[in-house]
Structures are given as structure tokens and as C-alpha cells.
XYZ file of C-alpha atoms in Angstrom:
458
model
C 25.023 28.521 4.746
C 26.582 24.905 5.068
C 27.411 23.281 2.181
C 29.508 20.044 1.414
C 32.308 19.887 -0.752
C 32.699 16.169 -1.636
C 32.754 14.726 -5.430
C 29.562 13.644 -6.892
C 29.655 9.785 -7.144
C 29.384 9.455 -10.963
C 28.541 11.763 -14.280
C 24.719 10.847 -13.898
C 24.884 12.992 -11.116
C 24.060 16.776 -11.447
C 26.396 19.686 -11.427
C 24.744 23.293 -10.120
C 25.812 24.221 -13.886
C 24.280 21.474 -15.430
C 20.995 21.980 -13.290
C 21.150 25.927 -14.555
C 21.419 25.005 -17.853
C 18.363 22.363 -17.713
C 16.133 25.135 -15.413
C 16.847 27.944 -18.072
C 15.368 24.994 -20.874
C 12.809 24.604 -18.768
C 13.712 20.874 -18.419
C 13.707 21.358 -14.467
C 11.400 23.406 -12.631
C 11.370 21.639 -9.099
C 14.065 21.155 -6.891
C 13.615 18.773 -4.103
C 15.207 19.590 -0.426
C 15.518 16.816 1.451
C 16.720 15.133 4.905
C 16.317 11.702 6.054
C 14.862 11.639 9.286
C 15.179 9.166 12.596
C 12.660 6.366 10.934
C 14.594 6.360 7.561
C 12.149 8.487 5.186
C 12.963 11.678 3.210
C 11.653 15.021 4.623
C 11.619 18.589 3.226
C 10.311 20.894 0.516
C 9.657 21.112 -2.918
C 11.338 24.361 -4.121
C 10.699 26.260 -7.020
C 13.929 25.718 -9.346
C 14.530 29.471 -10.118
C 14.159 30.376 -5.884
C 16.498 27.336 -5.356
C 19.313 28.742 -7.861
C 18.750 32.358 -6.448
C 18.577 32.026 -3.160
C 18.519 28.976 -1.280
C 22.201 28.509 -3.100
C 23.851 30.820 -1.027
C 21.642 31.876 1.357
C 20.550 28.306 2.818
C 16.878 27.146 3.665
C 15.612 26.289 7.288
C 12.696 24.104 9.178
C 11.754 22.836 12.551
C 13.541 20.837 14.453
C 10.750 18.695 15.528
C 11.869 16.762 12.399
C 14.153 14.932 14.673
C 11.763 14.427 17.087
C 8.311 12.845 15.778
C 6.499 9.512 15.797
C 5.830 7.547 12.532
C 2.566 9.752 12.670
C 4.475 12.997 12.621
C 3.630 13.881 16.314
C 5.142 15.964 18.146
C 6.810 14.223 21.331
C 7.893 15.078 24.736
C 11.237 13.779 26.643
C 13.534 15.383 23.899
C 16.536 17.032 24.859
C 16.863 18.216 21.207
C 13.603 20.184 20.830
C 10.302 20.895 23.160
C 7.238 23.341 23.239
C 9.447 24.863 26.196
C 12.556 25.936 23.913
C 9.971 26.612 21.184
C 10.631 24.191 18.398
C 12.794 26.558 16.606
C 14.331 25.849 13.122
C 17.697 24.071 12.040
C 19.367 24.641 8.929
C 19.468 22.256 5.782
C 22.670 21.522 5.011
C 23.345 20.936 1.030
C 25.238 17.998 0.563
C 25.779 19.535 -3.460
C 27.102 16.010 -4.324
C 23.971 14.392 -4.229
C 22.105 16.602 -6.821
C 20.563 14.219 -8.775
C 17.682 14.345 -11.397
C 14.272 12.264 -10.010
C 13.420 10.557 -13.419
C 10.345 9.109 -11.794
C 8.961 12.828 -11.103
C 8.621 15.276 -14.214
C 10.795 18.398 -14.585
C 12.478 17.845 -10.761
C 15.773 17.223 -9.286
C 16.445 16.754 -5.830
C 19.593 17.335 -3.336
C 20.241 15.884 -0.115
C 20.979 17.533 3.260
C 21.836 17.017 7.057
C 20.207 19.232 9.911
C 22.524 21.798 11.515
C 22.261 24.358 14.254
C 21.799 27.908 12.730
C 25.345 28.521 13.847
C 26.081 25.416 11.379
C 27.494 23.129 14.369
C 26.649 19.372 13.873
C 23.320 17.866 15.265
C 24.864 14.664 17.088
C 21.265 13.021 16.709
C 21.088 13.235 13.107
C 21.385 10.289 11.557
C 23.355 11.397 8.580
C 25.624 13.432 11.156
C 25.633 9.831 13.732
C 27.257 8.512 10.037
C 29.608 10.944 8.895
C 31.042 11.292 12.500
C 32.307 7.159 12.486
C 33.557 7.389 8.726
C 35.738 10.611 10.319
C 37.168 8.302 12.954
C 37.606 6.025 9.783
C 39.454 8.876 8.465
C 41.375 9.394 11.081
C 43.173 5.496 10.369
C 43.203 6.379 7.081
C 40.346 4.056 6.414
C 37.283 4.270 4.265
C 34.251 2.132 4.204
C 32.682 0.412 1.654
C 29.421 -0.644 1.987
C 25.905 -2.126 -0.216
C 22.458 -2.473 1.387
C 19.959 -5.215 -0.291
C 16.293 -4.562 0.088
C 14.017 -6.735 -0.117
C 10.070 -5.443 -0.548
C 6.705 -7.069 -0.788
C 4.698 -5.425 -3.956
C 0.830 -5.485 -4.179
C -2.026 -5.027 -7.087
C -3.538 -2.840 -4.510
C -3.040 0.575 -4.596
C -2.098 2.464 -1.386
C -5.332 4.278 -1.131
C -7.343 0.733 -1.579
C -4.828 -0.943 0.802
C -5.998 2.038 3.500
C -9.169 1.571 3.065
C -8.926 -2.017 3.627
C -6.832 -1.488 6.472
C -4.395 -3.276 4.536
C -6.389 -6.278 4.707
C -7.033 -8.979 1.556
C -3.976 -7.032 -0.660
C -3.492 -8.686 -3.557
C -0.026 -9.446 -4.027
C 1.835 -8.916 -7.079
C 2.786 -12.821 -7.094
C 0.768 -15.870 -5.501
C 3.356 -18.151 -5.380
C 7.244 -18.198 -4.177
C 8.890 -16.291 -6.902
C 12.666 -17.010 -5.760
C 15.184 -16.648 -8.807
C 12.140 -17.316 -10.912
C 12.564 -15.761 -13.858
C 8.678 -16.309 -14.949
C 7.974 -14.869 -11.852
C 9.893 -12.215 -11.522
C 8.209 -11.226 -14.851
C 5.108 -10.857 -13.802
C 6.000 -7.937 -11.861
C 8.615 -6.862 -14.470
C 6.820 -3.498 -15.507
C 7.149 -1.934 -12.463
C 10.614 -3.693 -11.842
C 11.753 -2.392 -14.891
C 10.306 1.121 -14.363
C 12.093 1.418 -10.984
C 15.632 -0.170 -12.346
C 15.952 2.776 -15.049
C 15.160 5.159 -13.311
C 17.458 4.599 -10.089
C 19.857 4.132 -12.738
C 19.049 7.636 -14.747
C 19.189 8.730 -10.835
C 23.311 8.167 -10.371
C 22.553 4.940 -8.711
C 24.786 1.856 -10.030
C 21.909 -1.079 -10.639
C 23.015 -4.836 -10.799
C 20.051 -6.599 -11.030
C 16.260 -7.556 -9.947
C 15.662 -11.492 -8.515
C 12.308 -12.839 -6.760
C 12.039 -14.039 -3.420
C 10.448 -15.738 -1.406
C 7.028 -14.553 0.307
C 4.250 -14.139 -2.373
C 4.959 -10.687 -4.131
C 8.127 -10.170 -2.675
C 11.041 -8.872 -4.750
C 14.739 -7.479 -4.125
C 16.560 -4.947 -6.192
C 20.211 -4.880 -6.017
C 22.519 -1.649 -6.454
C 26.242 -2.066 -6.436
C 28.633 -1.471 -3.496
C 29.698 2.079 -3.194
C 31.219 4.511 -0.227
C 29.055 4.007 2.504
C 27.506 7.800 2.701
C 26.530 7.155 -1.042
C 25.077 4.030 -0.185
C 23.343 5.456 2.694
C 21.763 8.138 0.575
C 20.833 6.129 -2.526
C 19.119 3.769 -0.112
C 16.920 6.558 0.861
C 16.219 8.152 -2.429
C 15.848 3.966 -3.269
C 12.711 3.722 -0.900
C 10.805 7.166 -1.859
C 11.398 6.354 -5.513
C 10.120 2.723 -5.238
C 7.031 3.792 -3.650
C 5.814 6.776 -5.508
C 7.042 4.572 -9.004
C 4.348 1.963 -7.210
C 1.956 4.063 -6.793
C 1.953 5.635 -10.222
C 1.423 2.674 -11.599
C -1.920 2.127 -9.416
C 0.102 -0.905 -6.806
C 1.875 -0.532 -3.733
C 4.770 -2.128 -1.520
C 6.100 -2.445 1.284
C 9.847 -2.648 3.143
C 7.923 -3.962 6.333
C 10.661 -6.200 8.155
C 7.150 -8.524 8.510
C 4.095 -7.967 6.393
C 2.693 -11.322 7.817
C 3.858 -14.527 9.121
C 5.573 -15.871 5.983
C 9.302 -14.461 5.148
C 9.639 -11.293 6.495
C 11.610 -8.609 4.305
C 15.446 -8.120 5.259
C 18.118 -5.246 4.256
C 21.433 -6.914 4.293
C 24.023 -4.819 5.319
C 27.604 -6.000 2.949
C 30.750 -3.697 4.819
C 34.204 -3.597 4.163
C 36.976 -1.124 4.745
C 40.021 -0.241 2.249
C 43.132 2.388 2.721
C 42.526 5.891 1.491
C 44.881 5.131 -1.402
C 42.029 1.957 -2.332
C 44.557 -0.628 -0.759
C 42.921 -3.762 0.666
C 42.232 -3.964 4.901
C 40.554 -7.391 5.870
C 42.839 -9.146 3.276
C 46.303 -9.902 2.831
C 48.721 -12.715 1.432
C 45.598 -15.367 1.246
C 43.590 -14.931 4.304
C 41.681 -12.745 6.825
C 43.904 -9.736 8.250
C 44.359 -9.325 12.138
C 42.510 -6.258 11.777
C 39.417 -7.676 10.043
C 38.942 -10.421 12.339
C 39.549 -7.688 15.265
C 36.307 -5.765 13.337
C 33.764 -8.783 13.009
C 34.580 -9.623 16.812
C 33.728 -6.011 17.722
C 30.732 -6.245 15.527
C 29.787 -9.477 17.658
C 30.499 -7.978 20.556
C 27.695 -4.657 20.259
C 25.320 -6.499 18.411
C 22.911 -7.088 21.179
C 23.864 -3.058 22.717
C 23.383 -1.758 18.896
C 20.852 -3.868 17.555
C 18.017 -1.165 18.225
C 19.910 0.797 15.368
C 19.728 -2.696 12.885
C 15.798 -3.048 13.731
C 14.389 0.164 15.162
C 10.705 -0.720 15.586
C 8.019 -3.492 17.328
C 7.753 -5.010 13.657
C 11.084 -5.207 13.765
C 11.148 -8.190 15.775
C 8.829 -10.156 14.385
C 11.028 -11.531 11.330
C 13.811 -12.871 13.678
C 11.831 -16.730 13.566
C 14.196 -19.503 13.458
C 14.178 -21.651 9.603
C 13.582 -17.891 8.306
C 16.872 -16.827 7.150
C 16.435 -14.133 9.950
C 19.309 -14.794 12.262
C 18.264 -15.394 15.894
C 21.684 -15.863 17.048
C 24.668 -13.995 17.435
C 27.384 -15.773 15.798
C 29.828 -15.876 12.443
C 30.282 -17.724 10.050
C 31.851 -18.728 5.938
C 29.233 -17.861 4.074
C 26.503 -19.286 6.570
C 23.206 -17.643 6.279
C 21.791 -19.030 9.622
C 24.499 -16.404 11.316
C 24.111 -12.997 12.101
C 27.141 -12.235 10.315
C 27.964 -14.074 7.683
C 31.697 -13.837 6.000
C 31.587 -13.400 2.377
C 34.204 -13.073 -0.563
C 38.034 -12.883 -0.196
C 41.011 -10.385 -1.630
C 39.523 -7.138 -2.122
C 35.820 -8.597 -2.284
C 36.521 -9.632 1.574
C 33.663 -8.797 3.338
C 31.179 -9.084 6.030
C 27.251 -9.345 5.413
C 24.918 -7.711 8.933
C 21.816 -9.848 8.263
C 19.697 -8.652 11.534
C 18.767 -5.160 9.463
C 15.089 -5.542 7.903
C 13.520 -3.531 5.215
C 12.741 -1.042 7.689
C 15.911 0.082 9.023
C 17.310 3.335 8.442
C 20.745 2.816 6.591
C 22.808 5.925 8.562
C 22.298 4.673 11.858
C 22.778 0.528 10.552
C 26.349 2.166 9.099
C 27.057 3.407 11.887
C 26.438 1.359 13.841
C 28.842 -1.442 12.078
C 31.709 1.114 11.656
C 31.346 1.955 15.761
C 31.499 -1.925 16.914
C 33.709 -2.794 14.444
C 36.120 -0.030 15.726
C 35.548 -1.172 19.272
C 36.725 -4.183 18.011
C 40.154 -3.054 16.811
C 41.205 -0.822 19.328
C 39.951 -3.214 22.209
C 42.042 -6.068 20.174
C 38.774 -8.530 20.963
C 39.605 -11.971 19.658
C 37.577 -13.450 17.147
C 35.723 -16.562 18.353
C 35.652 -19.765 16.618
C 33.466 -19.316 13.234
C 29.581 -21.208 13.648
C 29.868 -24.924 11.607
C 26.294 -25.970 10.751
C 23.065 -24.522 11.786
C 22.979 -21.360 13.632
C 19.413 -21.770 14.914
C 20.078 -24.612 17.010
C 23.498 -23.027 18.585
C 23.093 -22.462 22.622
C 25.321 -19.399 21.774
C 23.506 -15.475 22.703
C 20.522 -14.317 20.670
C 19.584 -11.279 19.017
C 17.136 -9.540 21.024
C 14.188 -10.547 20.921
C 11.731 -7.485 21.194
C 12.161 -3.674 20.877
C 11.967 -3.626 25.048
C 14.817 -5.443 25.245
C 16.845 -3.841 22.549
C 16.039 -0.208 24.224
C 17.004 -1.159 27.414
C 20.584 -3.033 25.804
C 20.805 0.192 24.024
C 20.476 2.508 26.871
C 22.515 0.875 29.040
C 25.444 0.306 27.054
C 28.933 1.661 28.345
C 30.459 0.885 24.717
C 26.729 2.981 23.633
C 28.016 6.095 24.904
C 31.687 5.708 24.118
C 31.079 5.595 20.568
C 28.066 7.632 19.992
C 27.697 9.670 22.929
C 25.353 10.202 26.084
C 23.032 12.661 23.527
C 22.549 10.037 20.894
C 21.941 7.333 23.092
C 19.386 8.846 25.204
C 17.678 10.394 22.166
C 17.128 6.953 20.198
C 16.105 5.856 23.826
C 13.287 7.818 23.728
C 12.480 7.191 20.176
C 12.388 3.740 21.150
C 10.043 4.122 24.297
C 7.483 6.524 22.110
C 7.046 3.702 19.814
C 6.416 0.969 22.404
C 4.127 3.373 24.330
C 1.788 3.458 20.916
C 2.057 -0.227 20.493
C 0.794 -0.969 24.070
C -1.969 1.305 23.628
C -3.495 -0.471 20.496
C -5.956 -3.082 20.280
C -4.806 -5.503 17.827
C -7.069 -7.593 15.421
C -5.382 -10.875 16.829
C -6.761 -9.651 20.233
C -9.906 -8.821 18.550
C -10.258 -11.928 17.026
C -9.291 -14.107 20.248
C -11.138 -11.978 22.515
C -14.459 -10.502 20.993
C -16.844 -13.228 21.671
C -14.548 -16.005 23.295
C -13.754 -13.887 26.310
């Protein structure tokens, strides 16, 4: 039985006492089991409280390891290395990470812990993106370094319920908002009961919430947590997009974290990093400006953002948001507190940090961490010189682009020398694959814009 000994993040958090004491008043009866697969979303089981506390305590739960190896529509999928019908998709252990027992306000009478995947023998899954995290902050570790990180969301919230919405093949939603809502505080109050609803209870979750603001595309809305250690972070922003959801749909609506729900603003997930000393002292700033070492990071960052960026925006969607005039960056380039970059420099003393804007809604924060932490270390120990910071507007710069579709990020990705250094020859060629199974579906489909052009005009 693996189990993680790390402090819980904050006293909202539960203890295994305190969740005794609330199963024997009957308080909890549900204990959630959970893992946050390749796309981003929670898997597990729903345990009965008392079996939890008896016996998946110290003796440790199991499941398949095709969970590290499906499509969006939970299909199994060949060219694996990891797990096939030849080595008989056998199990891998949950691993309790008991500092993330939380209660799930949103859910009656349950609580819910989060896990990593392990071999039965408890050795590491390299794939796994909670493992693919932990593994950079222990080179961190290694400098003495810790990383600090905050993820914003932004969603698109419907009327519609999610049943209605797939019915209607998620056509003629009716958005929560039919104007641009951005910082408007009469908008954003339209949608305030289910804002509200998912604020508290994030909050009665152990997550630190600063505030709610409306944005741009018609029903679109971000929630903002505060900055925390970046394997907190990572987690909350997991539980974050379950809770939001299922809080959604028990109020009869929906929403999405699609990086591009249409061809207004798509959604983004800002990525905010920073590092500090074990001992809390300050990295990327000292005696009024930028340190060596910080500048050494963002170049690294610049320099694996076109080899990482199928980790930033995993899917064809993905894509689709990077439109120039969309505060979607299209180019890869830094600057002061310029939102046309991809990496845009924000605050100074211990608030220094940098902002990832090429992440959408629909990234999955573990491998986006990562993936920062691993160029920005290739950065520092390759010494790469930080180039001169982007003046003006980003989108008209002749400088290198993101890439532009999932093709070409898989084939950056698998290709990449710096890649394998950091995250090894099994990681790589595992995302690879997850990368070609989704643009195999995608070039199967018909889509309704080819329907449209092509039904009667063809």
C-alpha cells in the first residue's frame, strides 16, 4: 500500500481522524477514490466510507491500467507500451495522496482523496501525469527549489442542461449571458447563483478562492483560486473542473472548459509559475530586478515551447483558439506584462512571475506544470540567454509561432532531443500516441461545416 506523507494544504482539509469521527456521525458515508487521467478528468470509485476506513486504508485499492491508455470515449487503444490485450490489461495500484482528503460540499455525505497510479510493486508509472509532475518538482528539490504556481480557467456556462445540450448535439445552447460580460458586474450577476454556489463550495473544499469576473464570449466566466504549491494547484484544478460541472448540472445548466466552443473568444487556462528556496526565499528576484536564474528559466521556457506545446494544448480543439486579435498568443515571444506574448512577465519581488498563456481550458494542469518546470530547467542548466523582451504587438512579430495544429505539435513533440532528456523516451512516445489516436478520430468524422458546404453544393 502506497501512501503519501505530505501536509495537507490548509485546516479545511480532512484528517483520517476527522473523517472517522464525521463517518461514525454519519455525516460521511462516501468516500471518493480518484486519479486524474491523460485528458485531465478525475477517474475512480465511489467507496463505501466504513470499507474505505477498514480496508482500503491499509490494504490499498486497485484498477486497470487501461486508465492510462483510453480515448476521450473511454476506448481501449492499441500502440501502448504501458498496457495491451496482449499483457492483459492488468491492474495498477491507487496511490493515496492522504493530503488531499477533502470533503465534496457539492455532493451529500462524501469526501474524496486523490491518488497517482503505481505498479503493484508500488514503483512509479513514468506516464502518469501526476507522477510526469512530481518527478520535475524532485529535480526542483534537488536545487533546493520549490514551485509556485496558479491556473485561471476560464469556462463558457449555458441555460441548457447537459442532457438537452446532447440531444441537440450541442447545437442552439442558450448561453448563460448574450452579451460580453467582461468585469461586468451586472453581468456577472446574472449568472451569480451558480457562481456563487461553486465559489463556497471550492472554498468549504480546502481551495483558497479570490474572486469570480466575466469575460468575454457570451456566457463565459473565470473563477480565480489563489497561488499555491504547484501539486496543490494541480489537484485543486482537477477537483475545480468535476465540481464546476456536476454544481452546473444540479442546477439544470451546463459549461464548458472547451479551449473553442465557437469562433468567438475561445476559453484559456493561464498558467502563473514562479520558484522560491525551500526556506520561502525569493529566486527570479533580487536587489530590484530579474535574477540571472529567472531570465535563464523564461529563455528555457521559450526555447521548448514549440517541442512541449502538445502538453499546453493536448487536443484538435486545441488549436483552434490560437487566432491572432484573440488574446491567444500565436507567437513565441516575452514580454512586461504584454498579453499578445506567449509569456508574459508579471509582478516583481516575491510576486515575480511568469504567466504560460498557450494552455486552454482543456489542458490537463500535471503535464502543463511540468512541462514549465522541465523547459525552464533546460533553461538554467543550458545557461540559454534571454532574448530581447517583445515591444508592441506580438501578432504582427515575424518571430516563431506556436504550432499551429495538433499534427504539428505531435510530431515537435516526438521528435524532441530536449523531449526525452527531460521526460524520457516512455513518456514521450506514450503522449505520442495519445496524440495520433485523437487525430485518427478527427480525420474520420464528417463535420457539419463539411456537411453544410458539401451536401447539396457538391
Amino acid at each position: 500500500m502506497t501512501t503519501s506523507t505530505r501536509q495537507a494544504p490548509n485546516d479545511r482539509y480532512l484528517s483520517v481522524d476527522a473523517l472517522r469521527a464525521e463517518v461514525a456521525r454519519g455525516d460521511i458515508d462516501t468516500v471518493v477514490v480518484a486519479l486524474t487521467d491523460m485528458q485531465g478528468r478525475l477517474q475512480g470509485k465511489r467507496m463505501h466510507a466504513a470499507y474505505f476506513l477498514d480496508h482500503v486504508l491499509g490494504q490499498g485499492t486497485e484498477g486497470c491500467n487501461y486508465l492510462l491508455a483510453v480515448d476521450v470515449d473511454m476506448n481501449t487503444v492499441d500502440g501502448y507500451a504501458l498496457t495491451s490485450w496482449e499483457s492483459g490489461y492488468g491492474d495498477l495500484e491507487f496511490a493515496l495522496d492522504l493530503a488531499t482528503l477533502r470533503r465534496l460540499p457539492y455532493e451529500p455525505g462524501a469526501a474524496m482523496v486523490q491518488c497517482d497510479l503505481v505498479q503493484l510493486d508500488h514503483s512509479p508509472v513514468p506516464q502518469s501525469p501526476r507522477t510526469m509532475l512530481t518527478t520535475q518538482l524532485d529535480r526542483l528539490a534537488e536545487r533546493g527549489l520549490v514551485a509556485l504556481a496558479g491556473t485561471e480557467l476560464e469556462f463558457i456556462a449555458f441555460q441548457t442542461s447537459y442532457e438537452d445540450a446532447w440531444r441537440s448535439g450541442y447545437r442552439d445552447l442558450v448561453p448563460v449571458n448574450q452579451y460580453n460580460v467582461d468585469y461586468s458586474i451586472l453581468g456577472g450577476g446574472r449568472a451569480e447563483p451558480l457562481l456563487r454556489e461553486i465559489r463556497n463550495a471550492m472554498y468549504a473544499a480546502g481551495m483558497d478562492v479570490e474572486s469570480a469576473k466575466g469575460e468575454c464570449n457570451l456566457g463565459q466566466h473565470e473563477i480565480g483560486f489563489l497561488y499555491a504549491d504547484a501539486l496543490t494547484t494541480a489537484d485543486n484544478h482537477a477537483v475545480y473542473k468535476t465540481a464546476a460541472k456536476q454544481i452546473a448540472a444540479n442546477h439544470g445548466q451546463s459549461l464548458t472548459f472547451m479551449a473553442k466552443f465557437d469562433e468567438r473568444e475561445g476559453s484559456s487556462c493561464h498558467v502563473h509559475l514562479s520558484l522560491r528556496g525551500a526556506d520561502g526565499s525569493t529566486t527570479f528576484w533580487s536587489e530590484g530586478g530579474r535574477t540571472k536564474e529567472y531570465e535563464h528559466f523564461i529563455a528555457g521556457l521559450l526555447a521548448t515551447m514549440a517541442d512541449f506545446t502538445l502538453l499546453y494544448a493536448p487536443n484538435v480543439n486545441s488549436y483552434k483558439r490560437f487566432a491572432a486579435g484573440s488574446f491567444a498568443p500565436t507567437t513565441i515571444a516575452w514580454g512586461e506584462d504584454n498579453r499578445t506574448c506567449a509569456v508574459r512577465l508579471v509582478g516583481h519581488g516575491k510576486s515575480a512571475r511568469l504567466e504560460n498563456r498557450v494552455p486552454g481550458g482543456d489542458v490537463n494542469p500535471y503535464l502543463a506544470i511540468a512541462a514549465m518546470i522541465a523547459g525552464g530547467l533546460h533553461g538554467i542548466d543550458e545557461q540559454l540567454e534571454l532574448p530581447p523582451a517583445l515591444v508592441g504587438n506580438a501578432y504582427d512579430s515575424d518571430l516563431p509561432k506556436v504550432p499551429r495544429t495538433l499534427r504539428d505539435a505531435r510530431d515537435a513533440w516526438s521528435s524532441s532531443a530536449v523531449a526525452r532528456a527531460c521526460f524520457g523516451d516512455a513518456v514521450v512516445d506514450h503522449y505520442t500516441r495519445m496524440a495520433e489516436v485523437e487525430l485518427t478520430a478527427f480525420d474520420a468524422a464528417v463535420t457539419d461545416w463539411e456537411l453544410r458546404r458539401s451536401f447539396e453544393r457538391m
